[in-house]
PDB file of C-alpha atoms in Angstrom:
ATOM      1  CA  MET P   1      87.662 222.790 136.259  1.00 95.00           C
ATOM      2  CA  ARG P   2      84.766 221.115 138.104  1.00 96.00           C
ATOM      3  CA  ILE P   3      82.222 219.351 135.908  1.00 97.00           C
ATOM      4  CA  SER P   4      79.045 217.470 136.853  1.00 96.00           C
ATOM      5  CA  ILE P   5      77.527 214.913 134.502  1.00 95.00           C
ATOM      6  CA  TYR P   6      74.050 213.453 134.971  1.00 93.00           C
ATOM      7  CA  SER P   7      72.806 210.496 132.931  1.00 89.00           C
ATOM      8  CA  SER P   8      69.059 210.772 132.430  1.00 82.00           C
ATOM      9  CA  LEU P   9      68.718 207.038 131.928  1.00 81.00           C
ATOM     10  CA  GLN P  10      69.549 203.918 133.911  1.00 78.00           C
ATOM     11  CA  LYS P  11      72.795 201.949 134.012  1.00 82.00           C
ATOM     12  CA  LYS P  12      73.848 200.264 130.772  1.00 79.00           C
ATOM     13  CA  SER P  13      71.712 202.638 128.687  1.00 81.00           C
ATOM     14  CA  GLY P  14      73.249 204.441 125.738  1.00 80.00           C
ATOM     15  CA  ALA P  15      73.186 207.713 127.690  1.00 82.00           C
ATOM     16  CA  SER P  16      75.093 206.186 130.605  1.00 84.00           C
ATOM     17  CA  VAL P  17      77.648 204.550 128.324  1.00 87.00           C
ATOM     18  CA  ARG P  18      78.206 207.862 126.495  1.00 85.00           C
ATOM     19  CA  ALA P  19      78.533 209.615 129.858  1.00 89.00           C
ATOM     20  CA  THR P  20      81.299 207.221 130.949  1.00 90.00           C
ATOM     21  CA  TYR P  21      83.281 208.035 127.796  1.00 90.00           C
ATOM     22  CA  ILE P  22      82.846 211.779 128.364  1.00 90.00           C
ATOM     23  CA  VAL P  23      83.885 211.375 132.016  1.00 94.00           C
ATOM     24  CA  LYS P  24      86.997 209.437 131.004  1.00 94.00           C
ATOM     25  CA  GLY P  25      88.007 212.036 128.424  1.00 93.00           C
ATOM     26  CA  LEU P  26      87.477 214.946 130.818  1.00 94.00           C
ATOM     27  CA  LYS P  27      89.443 213.254 133.605  1.00 96.00           C
ATOM     28  CA  GLU P  28      92.318 212.686 131.193  1.00 96.00           C
ATOM     29  CA  THR P  29      92.480 216.464 130.688  1.00 96.00           C
ATOM     30  CA  GLY P  30      92.709 217.026 134.448  1.00 97.00           C
ATOM     31  CA  CYS P  31      89.103 218.016 135.144  1.00 97.00           C
ATOM     32  CA  ASP P  32      87.467 217.245 138.478  1.00 97.00           C
ATOM     33  CA  VAL P  33      84.433 215.261 137.295  1.00 97.00           C
ATOM     34  CA  TYR P  34      81.409 214.321 139.381  1.00 94.00           C
ATOM     35  CA  PHE P  35      79.348 211.514 137.836  1.00 94.00           C
ATOM     36  CA  PRO P  36      76.835 209.897 140.195  1.00 91.00           C
ATOM     37  CA  ASP P  37      76.016 206.265 139.511  1.00 86.00           C
ATOM     38  CA  PRO P  38      73.006 206.021 137.227  1.00 84.00           C
ATOM     39  CA  PRO P  39      70.146 204.067 138.807  1.00 79.00           C
ATOM     40  CA  ASP P  40      69.260 200.443 138.230  1.00 80.00           C
ATOM     41  CA  VAL P  41      65.976 199.725 136.482  1.00 77.00           C
ATOM     42  CA  LEU P  42      63.066 199.501 138.934  1.00 77.00           C
ATOM     43  CA  PRO P  43      59.409 198.526 138.422  1.00 79.00           C
ATOM     44  CA  PHE P  44      57.249 201.186 136.756  1.00 76.00           C
ATOM     45  CA  HIS P  45      60.408 203.190 135.933  1.00 75.00           C
ATOM     46  CA  ILE P  46      60.433 204.632 139.425  1.00 80.00           C
ATOM     47  CA  GLU P  47      64.225 204.905 139.093  1.00 79.00           C
ATOM     48  CA  GLN P  48      63.674 208.048 137.047  1.00 77.00           C
ATOM     49  CA  PHE P  49      62.005 209.765 140.007  1.00 79.00           C
ATOM     50  CA  THR P  50      64.522 208.526 142.549  1.00 83.00           C
ATOM     51  CA  ALA P  51      67.391 209.620 140.301  1.00 84.00           C
ATOM     52  CA  ALA P  52      65.881 213.093 139.858  1.00 84.00           C
ATOM     53  CA  PHE P  53      65.598 213.469 143.626  1.00 88.00           C
ATOM     54  CA  ARG P  54      69.100 212.107 144.398  1.00 87.00           C
ATOM     55  CA  TYR P  55      70.773 214.086 141.594  1.00 90.00           C
ATOM     56  CA  SER P  56      69.001 217.284 142.675  1.00 90.00           C
ATOM     57  CA  LEU P  57      70.109 216.919 146.298  1.00 88.00           C
ATOM     58  CA  ASN P  58      73.699 216.544 145.117  1.00 87.00           C
ATOM     59  CA  ALA P  59      73.389 219.458 142.690  1.00 89.00           C
ATOM     60  CA  ALA P  60      72.151 221.768 145.445  1.00 88.00           C
ATOM     61  CA  ARG P  61      75.418 221.169 147.340  1.00 87.00           C
ATOM     62  CA  ARG P  62      77.758 221.113 144.368  1.00 84.00           C
ATOM     63  CA  ARG P  63      79.628 224.068 142.898  1.00 90.00           C
ATOM     64  CA  SER P  64      80.522 223.096 139.337  1.00 95.00           C
ATOM     65  CA  ASP P  65      81.830 225.217 136.513  1.00 97.00           C
ATOM     66  CA  ILE P  66      79.915 223.122 133.967  1.00 98.00           C
ATOM     67  CA  SER P  67      76.926 220.824 134.444  1.00 97.00           C
ATOM     68  CA  ILE P  68      75.918 218.363 131.698  1.00 96.00           C
ATOM     69  CA  ALA P  69      72.679 216.391 131.232  1.00 94.00           C
ATOM     70  CA  LEU P  70      72.805 213.353 128.976  1.00 90.00           C
ATOM     71  CA  LYS P  71      69.372 213.311 127.292  1.00 85.00           C
ATOM     72  CA  PRO P  72      66.766 216.062 127.692  1.00 83.00           C
ATOM     73  CA  LEU P  73      64.810 214.376 130.472  1.00 82.00           C
ATOM     74  CA  PRO P  74      63.836 215.750 133.910  1.00 83.00           C
ATOM     75  CA  GLN P  75      66.141 213.549 135.980  1.00 86.00           C
ATOM     76  CA  GLY P  76      69.180 214.985 134.190  1.00 90.00           C
ATOM     77  CA  CYS P  77      67.974 218.506 133.439  1.00 91.00           C
ATOM     78  CA  ILE P  78      66.619 219.438 136.874  1.00 91.00           C
ATOM     79  CA  PRO P  79      70.021 219.133 138.596  1.00 95.00           C
ATOM     80  CA  VAL P  80      71.730 220.895 135.686  1.00 96.00           C
ATOM     81  CA  PHE P  81      69.422 223.897 136.046  1.00 95.00           C
ATOM     82  CA  LEU P  82      69.916 223.875 139.829  1.00 94.00           C
ATOM     83  CA  GLU P  83      73.657 224.086 139.250  1.00 96.00           C
ATOM     84  CA  LYS P  84      73.113 226.796 136.615  1.00 96.00           C
ATOM     85  CA  ARG P  85      71.386 228.895 139.281  1.00 94.00           C
ATOM     86  CA  LEU P  86      74.550 228.428 141.357  1.00 94.00           C
ATOM     87  CA  GLY P  87      76.758 229.701 138.528  1.00 96.00           C
ATOM     88  CA  ALA P  88      77.536 226.656 136.373  1.00 97.00           C
ATOM     89  CA  LYS P  89      77.260 226.638 132.595  1.00 98.00           C
ATOM     90  CA  ALA P  90      74.374 224.345 131.585  1.00 98.00           C
ATOM     91  CA  VAL P  91      74.897 221.802 128.813  1.00 97.00           C
ATOM     92  CA  VAL P  92      72.572 219.159 127.382  1.00 95.00           C
ATOM     93  CA  ASP P  93      73.628 216.264 125.158  1.00 91.00           C
ATOM     94  CA  ILE P  94      70.962 215.150 122.678  1.00 87.00           C
ATOM     95  CA  ASP P  95      71.527 212.135 120.464  1.00 79.00           C
ATOM     96  CA  ASP P  96      68.223 212.002 118.592  1.00 70.00           C
ATOM     97  CA  LEU P  97      64.858 213.692 118.211  1.00 65.00           C
ATOM     98  CA  GLU P  98      63.612 212.663 121.644  1.00 63.00           C
ATOM     99  CA  TRP P  99      60.362 214.604 121.246  1.00 56.00           C
ATOM    100  CA  ALA P 100      59.495 212.933 117.931  1.00 60.00           C
ATOM    101  CA  TYR P 101      58.905 209.324 118.964  1.00 62.00           C
ATOM    102  CA  HIS P 102      57.628 209.279 122.566  1.00 62.00           C
ATOM    103  CA  LYS P 103      53.901 209.248 123.352  1.00 68.00           C
ATOM    104  CA  GLY P 104      51.699 210.635 126.103  1.00 76.00           C
ATOM    105  CA  LEU P 105      52.978 212.628 129.067  1.00 75.00           C
ATOM    106  CA  LEU P 106      56.645 212.167 128.142  1.00 69.00           C
ATOM    107  CA  SER P 107      55.978 213.425 124.626  1.00 73.00           C
ATOM    108  CA  ASN P 108      54.212 216.493 126.042  1.00 76.00           C
ATOM    109  CA  PHE P 109      57.111 217.188 128.398  1.00 73.00           C
ATOM    110  CA  LEU P 110      59.717 216.806 125.648  1.00 73.00           C
ATOM    111  CA  SER P 111      57.801 219.143 123.352  1.00 76.00           C
ATOM    112  CA  LEU P 112      57.609 221.716 126.144  1.00 78.00           C
ATOM    113  CA  PHE P 113      61.303 221.169 126.862  1.00 76.00           C
ATOM    114  CA  LYS P 114      62.171 221.749 123.231  1.00 76.00           C
ATOM    115  CA  ARG P 115      60.298 225.043 123.048  1.00 80.00           C
ATOM    116  CA  LYS P 116      60.882 226.495 126.519  1.00 87.00           C
ATOM    117  CA  LEU P 117      64.013 225.013 128.068  1.00 87.00           C
ATOM    118  CA  LEU P 118      66.329 224.217 125.178  1.00 90.00           C
ATOM    119  CA  PRO P 119      67.010 227.933 124.573  1.00 94.00           C
ATOM    120  CA  LYS P 120      68.123 228.322 128.230  1.00 95.00           C
ATOM    121  CA  PHE P 121      71.101 225.965 127.929  1.00 96.00           C
ATOM    122  CA  ASP P 122      74.498 227.576 127.441  1.00 98.00           C
ATOM    123  CA  LEU P 123      75.460 224.778 125.035  1.00 97.00           C
ATOM    124  CA  VAL P 124      73.652 221.957 123.259  1.00 95.00           C
ATOM    125  CA  MET P 125      75.735 218.964 122.152  1.00 93.00           C
ATOM    126  CA  VAL P 126      74.311 216.842 119.333  1.00 91.00           C
ATOM    127  CA  GLN P 127      75.619 213.801 117.491  1.00 86.00           C
ATOM    128  CA  ASN P 128      75.111 214.834 113.857  1.00 87.00           C
ATOM    129  CA  GLU P 129      74.625 217.759 111.495  1.00 91.00           C
ATOM    130  CA  ASN P 130      70.934 216.973 110.827  1.00 87.00           C
ATOM    131  CA  LEU P 131      70.135 217.260 114.521  1.00 87.00           C
ATOM    132  CA  LYS P 132      72.164 220.463 114.703  1.00 91.00           C
ATOM    133  CA  LYS P 133      70.013 221.988 111.943  1.00 90.00           C
ATOM    134  CA  GLU P 134      66.838 220.961 113.810  1.00 84.00           C
ATOM    135  CA  ILE P 135      67.977 222.635 117.037  1.00 88.00           C
ATOM    136  CA  GLU P 136      69.768 225.767 115.801  1.00 92.00           C
ATOM    137  CA  ASN P 137      66.494 227.674 115.458  1.00 89.00           C
ATOM    138  CA  LEU P 138      66.020 227.296 119.255  1.00 89.00           C
ATOM    139  CA  ASN P 139      69.609 227.636 120.477  1.00 93.00           C
ATOM    140  CA  LYS P 140      72.499 229.016 118.440  1.00 94.00           C
ATOM    141  CA  ASN P 141      75.136 227.382 120.670  1.00 96.00           C
ATOM    142  CA  VAL P 142      75.058 223.886 119.148  1.00 95.00           C
ATOM    143  CA  PHE P 143      78.155 221.699 118.979  1.00 94.00           C
ATOM    144  CA  VAL P 144      78.384 218.438 117.036  1.00 93.00           C
ATOM    145  CA  SER P 145      80.023 215.735 119.153  1.00 86.00           C
ATOM    146  CA  PRO P 146      79.872 212.425 117.250  1.00 78.00           C
ATOM    147  CA  GLN P 147      79.149 209.191 119.050  1.00 67.00           C
ATOM    148  CA  GLY P 148      80.363 205.648 118.643  1.00 52.00           C
ATOM    149  CA  GLU P 149      82.991 204.948 116.024  1.00 41.00           C
ATOM    150  CA  GLU P 150      82.721 208.481 114.643  1.00 43.00           C
ATOM    151  CA  ALA P 151      84.112 209.906 117.889  1.00 45.00           C
TER     152      ALA P 151
END
């Protein structure tokens, strides 16, 4: 099975660390896993735009069975939806209420994401039952995958 994993945040972030654990576990089961290096932090968070561009170029050439975005942010979700159009199952991993504590443009995007895009994923992975309850009204395919010591 071919699986792509895209971290929506830079190296050493919680999303990237979680992604490395998922990659390791999937490789141990014999999966062919593609995990591009998350970007380094750049001034003005420009790494998020460069990552979205680089990930999307790779996704357009990749033929995965499953494509996973760690965090519901554009740089991870855009390539996942590109791969979905090419036949992959789309998965997003959400570890908290992203849309609840950001401000400004990012908050607006995350609210839109929650309402419009979350239902389009084939599977939503969350880290706890409370988050599962929050999301189940938008997508019935929610799986609890604990993080940290709980995993």
